[in-house]
mmCIF file of C-alpha atoms in Angstrom:
data_model
loop_
_atom_site.group_PDB
_atom_site.id
_atom_site.type_symbol
_atom_site.label_atom_id
_atom_site.label_comp_id
_atom_site.label_asym_id
_atom_site.label_seq_id
_atom_site.Cartn_x
_atom_site.Cartn_y
_atom_site.Cartn_z
ATOM 1 C CA UNK M 1 10.203 51.663 -31.779
ATOM 2 C CA UNK M 2 10.223 47.920 -31.149
ATOM 3 C CA UNK M 3 7.919 45.458 -32.785
ATOM 4 C CA UNK M 4 4.981 43.781 -31.080
ATOM 5 C CA UNK M 5 4.207 40.122 -31.488
ATOM 6 C CA UNK M 6 1.298 37.947 -30.496
ATOM 7 C CA UNK M 7 1.517 34.523 -28.882
ATOM 8 C CA UNK M 8 -1.484 32.230 -28.576
ATOM 9 C CA UNK M 9 -1.152 29.259 -26.224
ATOM 10 C CA UNK M 10 -3.326 26.223 -25.524
ATOM 11 C CA UNK M 11 -2.767 23.784 -22.650
ATOM 12 C CA UNK M 12 -3.776 20.161 -23.164
ATOM 13 C CA UNK M 13 -3.755 17.202 -20.777
ATOM 14 C CA UNK M 14 -2.349 13.786 -21.610
ATOM 15 C CA UNK M 15 -5.768 12.792 -22.991
ATOM 16 C CA UNK M 16 -5.333 15.546 -25.635
ATOM 17 C CA UNK M 17 -8.210 17.505 -24.141
ATOM 18 C CA UNK M 18 -8.022 21.142 -22.972
ATOM 19 C CA UNK M 19 -7.353 21.453 -19.251
ATOM 20 C CA UNK M 20 -9.671 23.332 -16.873
ATOM 21 C CA UNK M 21 -7.441 25.140 -14.409
ATOM 22 C CA UNK M 22 -6.108 28.443 -13.082
ATOM 23 C CA UNK M 23 -2.637 28.895 -14.539
ATOM 24 C CA UNK M 24 0.167 31.306 -13.747
ATOM 25 C CA UNK M 25 2.132 32.452 -16.809
ATOM 26 C CA UNK M 26 5.394 34.417 -16.863
ATOM 27 C CA UNK M 27 7.572 35.407 -19.808
ATOM 28 C CA UNK M 28 11.379 35.531 -19.732
ATOM 29 C CA UNK M 29 14.289 36.361 -21.984
ATOM 30 C CA UNK M 30 16.967 33.648 -22.240
ATOM 31 C CA UNK M 31 19.058 35.518 -19.624
ATOM 32 C CA UNK M 32 16.139 35.063 -17.160
ATOM 33 C CA UNK M 33 15.024 38.712 -17.233
ATOM 34 C CA UNK M 34 11.240 38.757 -16.937
ATOM 35 C CA UNK M 35 9.225 40.392 -19.713
ATOM 36 C CA UNK M 36 6.211 42.345 -18.506
ATOM 37 C CA UNK M 37 3.911 41.239 -15.722
ATOM 38 C CA UNK M 38 2.893 37.848 -14.418
ATOM 39 C CA UNK M 39 -0.519 36.568 -15.465
ATOM 40 C CA UNK M 40 -3.055 34.259 -13.844
ATOM 41 C CA UNK M 41 -5.245 32.840 -16.578
ATOM 42 C CA UNK M 42 -8.333 30.657 -16.532
ATOM 43 C CA UNK M 43 -8.057 27.850 -19.062
ATOM 44 C CA UNK M 44 -9.359 26.051 -21.229
ATOM 45 C CA UNK M 45 -9.777 29.078 -23.507
ATOM 46 C CA UNK M 46 -6.783 29.594 -25.788
ATOM 47 C CA UNK M 47 -4.992 32.696 -24.536
ATOM 48 C CA UNK M 48 -3.536 35.458 -26.693
ATOM 49 C CA UNK M 49 -0.633 37.534 -25.328
ATOM 50 C CA UNK M 50 0.868 40.729 -26.781
ATOM 51 C CA UNK M 51 4.632 40.803 -26.247
ATOM 52 C CA UNK M 52 7.748 42.603 -27.459
ATOM 53 C CA UNK M 53 8.931 40.855 -30.626
ATOM 54 C CA UNK M 54 12.053 40.594 -32.760
ATOM 55 C CA UNK M 55 14.303 42.587 -32.926
ATOM 56 C CA UNK M 56 13.376 44.345 -29.666
ATOM 57 C CA UNK M 57 13.329 40.955 -27.925
ATOM 58 C CA UNK M 58 14.805 38.020 -29.789
ATOM 59 C CA UNK M 59 13.861 34.818 -28.005
ATOM 60 C CA UNK M 60 11.521 34.146 -25.109
ATOM 61 C CA UNK M 61 10.451 31.271 -22.913
ATOM 62 C CA UNK M 62 7.434 30.768 -20.689
ATOM 63 C CA UNK M 63 7.155 29.617 -17.080
ATOM 64 C CA UNK M 64 3.774 27.937 -16.724
ATOM 65 C CA UNK M 65 2.403 27.116 -13.260
ATOM 66 C CA UNK M 66 -1.006 25.403 -13.231
ATOM 67 C CA UNK M 67 -2.704 24.776 -9.906
ATOM 68 C CA UNK M 68 -3.426 21.042 -10.522
ATOM 69 C CA UNK M 69 -0.644 20.157 -12.975
ATOM 70 C CA UNK M 70 3.125 20.194 -12.742
ATOM 71 C CA UNK M 71 4.917 23.482 -13.323
ATOM 72 C CA UNK M 72 7.118 23.598 -16.395
ATOM 73 C CA UNK M 73 9.276 25.862 -18.533
ATOM 74 C CA UNK M 74 8.836 25.909 -22.289
ATOM 75 C CA UNK M 75 11.640 25.656 -24.755
ATOM 76 C CA UNK M 76 12.867 28.890 -26.360
ATOM 77 C CA UNK M 77 10.704 30.425 -29.089
ATOM 78 C CA UNK M 78 10.889 33.553 -31.227
ATOM 79 C CA UNK M 79 8.124 36.052 -31.995
ATOM 80 C CA UNK M 80 8.748 37.446 -35.484
ATOM 81 C CA UNK M 81 6.459 40.484 -35.081
ATOM 82 C CA UNK M 82 4.531 39.553 -38.219
ATOM 83 C CA UNK M 83 1.922 36.804 -37.949
ATOM 84 C CA UNK M 84 0.790 35.475 -34.533
ATOM 85 C CA UNK M 85 2.611 32.423 -33.157
ATOM 86 C CA UNK M 86 0.413 29.581 -31.906
ATOM 87 C CA UNK M 87 1.746 27.048 -29.395
ATOM 88 C CA UNK M 88 0.080 24.031 -27.830
ATOM 89 C CA UNK M 89 1.624 22.518 -24.704
ATOM 90 C CA UNK M 90 0.825 19.209 -23.036
ATOM 91 C CA UNK M 91 0.729 19.219 -19.236
ATOM 92 C CA UNK M 92 0.987 16.392 -16.733
ATOM 93 C CA UNK M 93 -1.026 16.130 -13.521
ATOM 94 C CA UNK M 94 0.460 16.962 -10.152
ATOM 95 C CA UNK M 95 -0.198 13.737 -8.180
ATOM 96 C CA UNK M 96 -0.813 15.656 -4.956
ATOM 97 C CA UNK M 97 -3.940 17.326 -6.346
ATOM 98 C CA UNK M 98 -5.660 14.296 -7.900
ATOM 99 C CA UNK M 99 -7.187 11.093 -6.569
ATOM 100 C CA UNK M 100 -7.916 7.770 -8.241
ATOM 101 C CA UNK M 101 -11.592 6.876 -8.622
ATOM 102 C CA UNK M 102 -11.822 3.116 -9.046
ATOM 103 C CA UNK M 103 -14.242 0.909 -10.941
ATOM 104 C CA UNK M 104 -16.099 -1.325 -8.484
ATOM 105 C CA UNK M 105 -15.103 -4.996 -8.288
ATOM 106 C CA UNK M 106 -18.424 -6.183 -9.710
ATOM 107 C CA UNK M 107 -18.303 -3.592 -12.508
ATOM 108 C CA UNK M 108 -14.818 -4.355 -13.829
ATOM 109 C CA UNK M 109 -15.032 -5.297 -17.532
ATOM 110 C CA UNK M 110 -14.003 -8.745 -18.843
ATOM 111 C CA UNK M 111 -10.451 -7.536 -19.502
ATOM 112 C CA UNK M 112 -9.906 -7.748 -15.727
ATOM 113 C CA UNK M 113 -11.038 -11.360 -15.298
ATOM 114 C CA UNK M 114 -7.455 -12.654 -15.108
ATOM 115 C CA UNK M 115 -6.579 -10.164 -12.366
ATOM 116 C CA UNK M 116 -9.707 -11.104 -10.424
ATOM 117 C CA UNK M 117 -8.862 -14.813 -10.634
ATOM 118 C CA UNK M 118 -5.348 -14.198 -9.294
ATOM 119 C CA UNK M 119 -6.655 -12.040 -6.433
ATOM 120 C CA UNK M 120 -9.175 -14.753 -5.546
ATOM 121 C CA UNK M 121 -6.187 -17.092 -5.217
ATOM 122 C CA UNK M 122 -4.280 -14.662 -2.950
ATOM 123 C CA UNK M 123 -5.570 -15.153 0.609
ATOM 124 C CA UNK M 124 -3.039 -13.021 2.492
ATOM 125 C CA UNK M 125 -1.921 -9.972 0.518
ATOM 126 C CA UNK M 126 0.484 -7.701 2.390
ATOM 127 C CA UNK M 127 0.381 -3.923 1.902
ATOM 128 C CA UNK M 128 3.955 -2.615 2.082
ATOM 129 C CA UNK M 129 4.569 1.051 2.790
ATOM 130 C CA UNK M 130 7.422 3.071 4.292
ATOM 131 C CA UNK M 131 9.290 0.070 5.646
ATOM 132 C CA UNK M 132 6.283 -1.550 7.336
ATOM 133 C CA UNK M 133 3.505 -3.860 6.202
ATOM 134 C CA UNK M 134 -0.063 -4.762 7.059
ATOM 135 C CA UNK M 135 -2.177 -7.754 6.095
ATOM 136 C CA UNK M 136 -5.029 -6.925 3.715
ATOM 137 C CA UNK M 137 -6.213 -10.529 3.572
ATOM 138 C CA UNK M 138 -8.187 -11.523 0.488
ATOM 139 C CA UNK M 139 -8.416 -8.453 -1.758
ATOM 140 C CA UNK M 140 -11.687 -9.163 -3.561
ATOM 141 C CA UNK M 141 -15.223 -7.785 -3.525
ATOM 142 C CA UNK M 142 -15.852 -5.267 -0.755
ATOM 143 C CA UNK M 143 -12.228 -5.434 0.393
ATOM 144 C CA UNK M 144 -11.024 -4.478 -3.082
ATOM 145 C CA UNK M 145 -13.559 -1.650 -3.224
ATOM 146 C CA UNK M 146 -12.636 -0.503 0.291
ATOM 147 C CA UNK M 147 -8.930 0.174 -0.374
ATOM 148 C CA UNK M 148 -9.322 3.904 0.001
ATOM 149 C CA UNK M 149 -6.736 5.208 2.463
ATOM 150 C CA UNK M 150 -3.711 6.863 0.877
ATOM 151 C CA UNK M 151 -1.219 3.965 0.917
ATOM 152 C CA UNK M 152 -3.792 1.373 -0.125
ATOM 153 C CA UNK M 153 -5.123 3.628 -2.894
ATOM 154 C CA UNK M 154 -1.636 4.118 -4.361
ATOM 155 C CA UNK M 155 -0.863 0.401 -4.139
ATOM 156 C CA UNK M 156 -4.146 -0.456 -5.848
ATOM 157 C CA UNK M 157 -3.401 2.080 -8.593
ATOM 158 C CA UNK M 158 0.081 0.604 -9.085
ATOM 159 C CA UNK M 159 -1.400 -2.909 -9.350
ATOM 160 C CA UNK M 160 -3.877 -1.778 -12.012
ATOM 161 C CA UNK M 161 -1.127 0.016 -13.962
ATOM 162 C CA UNK M 162 1.032 -3.102 -13.891
ATOM 163 C CA UNK M 163 -1.859 -5.332 -14.842
ATOM 164 C CA UNK M 164 -2.495 -3.172 -17.906
ATOM 165 C CA UNK M 165 1.151 -3.438 -19.008
ATOM 166 C CA UNK M 166 1.417 -7.133 -18.214
ATOM 167 C CA UNK M 167 -1.740 -8.210 -20.011
ATOM 168 C CA UNK M 168 -0.147 -7.174 -23.314
ATOM 169 C CA UNK M 169 1.435 -10.071 -25.290
ATOM 170 C CA UNK M 170 5.098 -10.710 -24.545
ATOM 171 C CA UNK M 171 5.888 -9.887 -28.189
ATOM 172 C CA UNK M 172 3.102 -7.821 -29.786
ATOM 173 C CA UNK M 173 3.264 -9.307 -33.316
ATOM 174 C CA UNK M 174 3.368 -12.976 -32.307
ATOM 175 C CA UNK M 175 0.714 -15.257 -30.845
ATOM 176 C CA UNK M 176 2.109 -15.377 -27.314
ATOM 177 C CA UNK M 177 0.777 -15.292 -23.751
ATOM 178 C CA UNK M 178 0.678 -12.179 -21.622
ATOM 179 C CA UNK M 179 3.223 -11.734 -18.840
ATOM 180 C CA UNK M 180 0.435 -11.647 -16.275
ATOM 181 C CA UNK M 181 -0.720 -15.120 -17.336
ATOM 182 C CA UNK M 182 2.256 -16.541 -15.405
ATOM 183 C CA UNK M 183 1.124 -14.926 -12.126
ATOM 184 C CA UNK M 184 -0.471 -17.334 -9.648
ATOM 185 C CA UNK M 185 -0.675 -15.525 -6.304
ATOM 186 C CA UNK M 186 -0.069 -11.947 -5.161
ATOM 187 C CA UNK M 187 2.065 -11.715 -2.011
ATOM 188 C CA UNK M 188 2.657 -7.972 -1.535
ATOM 189 C CA UNK M 189 1.402 -4.686 -2.965
ATOM 190 C CA UNK M 190 3.073 -1.266 -2.823
ATOM 191 C CA UNK M 191 2.945 2.091 -4.582
ATOM 192 C CA UNK M 192 5.656 0.984 -7.039
ATOM 193 C CA UNK M 193 5.284 -2.788 -7.420
ATOM 194 C CA UNK M 194 3.717 -6.087 -6.628
ATOM 195 C CA UNK M 195 5.474 -9.299 -5.607
ATOM 196 C CA UNK M 196 3.893 -12.599 -6.580
ATOM 197 C CA UNK M 197 4.339 -16.344 -6.928
ATOM 198 C CA UNK M 198 4.561 -17.224 -10.626
ATOM 199 C CA UNK M 199 4.773 -20.383 -12.689
ATOM 200 C CA UNK M 200 8.294 -21.769 -12.836
ATOM 201 C CA UNK M 201 8.331 -21.640 -16.648
ATOM 202 C CA UNK M 202 8.332 -17.831 -16.529
ATOM 203 C CA UNK M 203 12.078 -18.083 -15.848
ATOM 204 C CA UNK M 204 12.700 -19.645 -19.256
ATOM 205 C CA UNK M 205 10.391 -17.113 -20.919
ATOM 206 C CA UNK M 206 12.321 -14.178 -19.450
ATOM 207 C CA UNK M 207 15.598 -15.657 -20.715
ATOM 208 C CA UNK M 208 14.052 -16.334 -24.109
ATOM 209 C CA UNK M 209 12.634 -12.823 -24.420
ATOM 210 C CA UNK M 210 15.983 -11.193 -23.640
ATOM 211 C CA UNK M 211 17.656 -13.304 -26.357
ATOM 212 C CA UNK M 212 14.997 -13.173 -29.083
ATOM 213 C CA UNK M 213 13.335 -9.795 -28.585
ATOM 214 C CA UNK M 214 16.289 -7.489 -28.055
ATOM 215 C CA UNK M 215 14.375 -4.639 -29.656
ATOM 216 C CA UNK M 216 11.803 -4.810 -26.828
ATOM 217 C CA UNK M 217 13.670 -6.067 -23.751
ATOM 218 C CA UNK M 218 17.115 -5.697 -22.251
ATOM 219 C CA UNK M 219 18.738 -7.496 -19.312
ATOM 220 C CA UNK M 220 18.643 -5.548 -16.051
ATOM 221 C CA UNK M 221 20.460 -5.672 -12.720
ATOM 222 C CA UNK M 222 18.330 -7.686 -10.254
ATOM 223 C CA UNK M 223 20.432 -6.943 -7.169
ATOM 224 C CA UNK M 224 18.434 -3.886 -6.029
ATOM 225 C CA UNK M 225 15.310 -6.038 -5.912
ATOM 226 C CA UNK M 226 16.567 -8.515 -3.312
ATOM 227 C CA UNK M 227 15.040 -6.443 -0.517
ATOM 228 C CA UNK M 228 11.559 -6.859 -2.014
ATOM 229 C CA UNK M 229 11.517 -10.643 -1.619
ATOM 230 C CA UNK M 230 9.821 -11.851 1.610
ATOM 231 C CA UNK M 231 12.479 -12.341 4.294
ATOM 232 C CA UNK M 232 11.533 -15.923 5.101
ATOM 233 C CA UNK M 233 12.624 -17.039 1.625
ATOM 234 C CA UNK M 234 16.229 -17.817 0.680
ATOM 235 C CA UNK M 235 17.153 -16.489 -2.758
ATOM 236 C CA UNK M 236 18.988 -19.057 -4.895
ATOM 237 C CA UNK M 237 19.376 -17.036 -8.116
ATOM 238 C CA UNK M 238 17.885 -13.982 -9.812
ATOM 239 C CA UNK M 239 17.275 -12.671 -13.318
ATOM 240 C CA UNK M 240 15.696 -9.443 -14.547
ATOM 241 C CA UNK M 241 14.573 -7.799 -17.773
ATOM 242 C CA UNK M 242 13.390 -4.296 -18.560
ATOM 243 C CA UNK M 243 11.432 -3.045 -21.549
ATOM 244 C CA UNK M 244 12.936 -0.334 -23.741
ATOM 245 C CA UNK M 245 10.172 2.290 -23.585
ATOM 246 C CA UNK M 246 11.329 5.803 -22.772
ATOM 247 C CA UNK M 247 8.650 5.996 -20.089
ATOM 248 C CA UNK M 248 6.529 3.580 -18.026
ATOM 249 C CA UNK M 249 8.961 0.816 -18.826
ATOM 250 C CA UNK M 250 8.246 -2.576 -17.314
ATOM 251 C CA UNK M 251 10.837 -4.388 -15.179
ATOM 252 C CA UNK M 252 10.309 -8.021 -14.281
ATOM 253 C CA UNK M 253 12.698 -9.509 -11.717
ATOM 254 C CA UNK M 254 12.491 -13.230 -11.002
ATOM 255 C CA UNK M 255 13.979 -15.011 -8.005
ATOM 256 C CA UNK M 256 14.234 -18.741 -7.518
ATOM 257 C CA UNK M 257 13.747 -19.176 -3.790
ATOM 258 C CA UNK M 258 13.657 -21.857 -1.115
ATOM 259 C CA UNK M 259 11.589 -21.845 2.066
ATOM 260 C CA UNK M 260 12.518 -23.319 5.462
ATOM 261 C CA UNK M 261 11.095 -26.702 4.534
ATOM 262 C CA UNK M 262 13.154 -26.913 1.343
ATOM 263 C CA UNK M 263 10.232 -26.108 -0.950
ATOM 264 C CA UNK M 264 11.127 -24.097 -4.019
ATOM 265 C CA UNK M 265 9.178 -21.420 -5.891
ATOM 266 C CA UNK M 266 9.691 -18.685 -8.443
ATOM 267 C CA UNK M 267 8.916 -15.176 -7.178
ATOM 268 C CA UNK M 268 8.248 -12.161 -9.390
ATOM 269 C CA UNK M 269 8.928 -8.547 -8.443
ATOM 270 C CA UNK M 270 7.140 -6.402 -11.066
ATOM 271 C CA UNK M 271 7.419 -2.627 -11.271
ATOM 272 C CA UNK M 272 7.021 0.274 -13.693
ATOM 273 C CA UNK M 273 9.491 3.141 -13.865
ATOM 274 C CA UNK M 274 8.747 6.685 -14.889
ATOM 275 C CA UNK M 275 11.733 8.175 -16.635
ATOM 276 C CA UNK M 276 12.183 11.713 -15.341
ATOM 277 C CA UNK M 277 14.320 12.784 -18.308
ATOM 278 C CA UNK M 278 11.838 11.412 -20.822
ATOM 279 C CA UNK M 279 8.965 13.133 -19.049
ATOM 280 C CA UNK M 280 10.806 16.443 -18.900
ATOM 281 C CA UNK M 281 11.624 16.163 -22.607
ATOM 282 C CA UNK M 282 8.046 15.435 -23.641
ATOM 283 C CA UNK M 283 6.522 18.126 -21.433
ATOM 284 C CA UNK M 284 9.243 20.691 -22.120
ATOM 285 C CA UNK M 285 11.193 21.241 -18.873
ATOM 286 C CA UNK M 286 9.399 20.200 -15.705
ATOM 287 C CA UNK M 287 10.385 22.257 -12.673
ATOM 288 C CA UNK M 288 9.181 19.769 -10.049
ATOM 289 C CA UNK M 289 11.041 16.486 -10.339
ATOM 290 C CA UNK M 290 9.758 13.358 -8.644
ATOM 291 C CA UNK M 291 10.425 12.437 -5.049
ATOM 292 C CA UNK M 292 9.371 9.646 -2.752
ATOM 293 C CA UNK M 293 9.754 6.983 -5.434
ATOM 294 C CA UNK M 294 7.728 6.257 -8.517
ATOM 295 C CA UNK M 295 4.218 7.650 -8.209
ATOM 296 C CA UNK M 296 1.490 5.545 -9.863
ATOM 297 C CA UNK M 297 -0.331 8.696 -11.006
ATOM 298 C CA UNK M 298 2.752 9.677 -13.033
ATOM 299 C CA UNK M 299 2.654 6.212 -14.591
ATOM 300 C CA UNK M 300 -1.011 6.866 -15.392
ATOM 301 C CA UNK M 301 0.006 9.967 -17.332
ATOM 302 C CA UNK M 302 2.499 8.008 -19.440
ATOM 303 C CA UNK M 303 0.072 5.171 -20.141
ATOM 304 C CA UNK M 304 -2.761 7.486 -21.171
ATOM 305 C CA UNK M 305 -0.406 9.711 -23.160
ATOM 306 C CA UNK M 306 0.622 6.840 -25.423
ATOM 307 C CA UNK M 307 -2.575 4.742 -25.375
ATOM 308 C CA UNK M 308 -5.686 6.880 -25.633
ATOM 309 C CA UNK M 309 -8.962 5.362 -24.471
ATOM 310 C CA UNK M 310 -7.382 2.561 -22.450
ATOM 311 C CA UNK M 311 -9.126 0.668 -19.648
ATOM 312 C CA UNK M 312 -7.096 1.001 -16.451
ATOM 313 C CA UNK M 313 -9.844 0.255 -13.933
ATOM 314 C CA UNK M 314 -9.729 3.811 -12.552
ATOM 315 C CA UNK M 315 -9.677 7.470 -13.549
ATOM 316 C CA UNK M 316 -8.025 10.468 -11.901
ATOM 317 C CA UNK M 317 -10.403 13.148 -10.653
#
């Protein structure tokens, strides 16, 4: 007669709090033969399962399918048939089932003063989505609060994610300015990036950071970012750096440009990348990989995962 083992599982969100969700759970042997029946469980209660254990069944894995989080497969584990095995898994939100709830313009804390000043100096912000654009005008006050359709909401979320990353010091242990302190005027917003006019001395700072802070930044290929520069500007030269984080890494691409009148400016294309492999590694093996480009709600998950209690200017609900 085979042994019986007990497996107790807990599911936690990126905030390290138990999730509240209906979750499908299936058990498989490594050869993909299912063990027993499928289960639909109401979390957050930790769930205890009775399963065939070693040597009747050697190793098992779980397929976990929450209704509001991404499906994933666990790594292989063994039930010894002696003491119960306890496992805690972190889960990441499914962006399609959540929506950003923003802090009102007048209620943003002092940490957002720099962003507000830049937006006040940006009279004609363009919202870019799916190959087209629309003019949002001055994105302050009621206009800022009113960005609530899908494309505008995602672009606003992306801006707030980037602002959080770019208000950190260039090098954390030194007394240095934040990357966002170079930004003068926002030109375009999208679900992955913003494009802005920046101070010309940011060019030298990017070069300096690549050379001096090689443990934080690496040079990156700027060529894919040419299409993000407004078409009425002629690009003279480009440079790009990317931070080394495994997830939510910052890429800053600068272009020296010239307009039709011969005036020159420095343009920044700033974006954050989720790293699908890093995400799958941290959350075991995600079954639904990203599509449609970087989603700002996935970036939210990375930022909150590594920086608990942060102020992003919004929450997902």
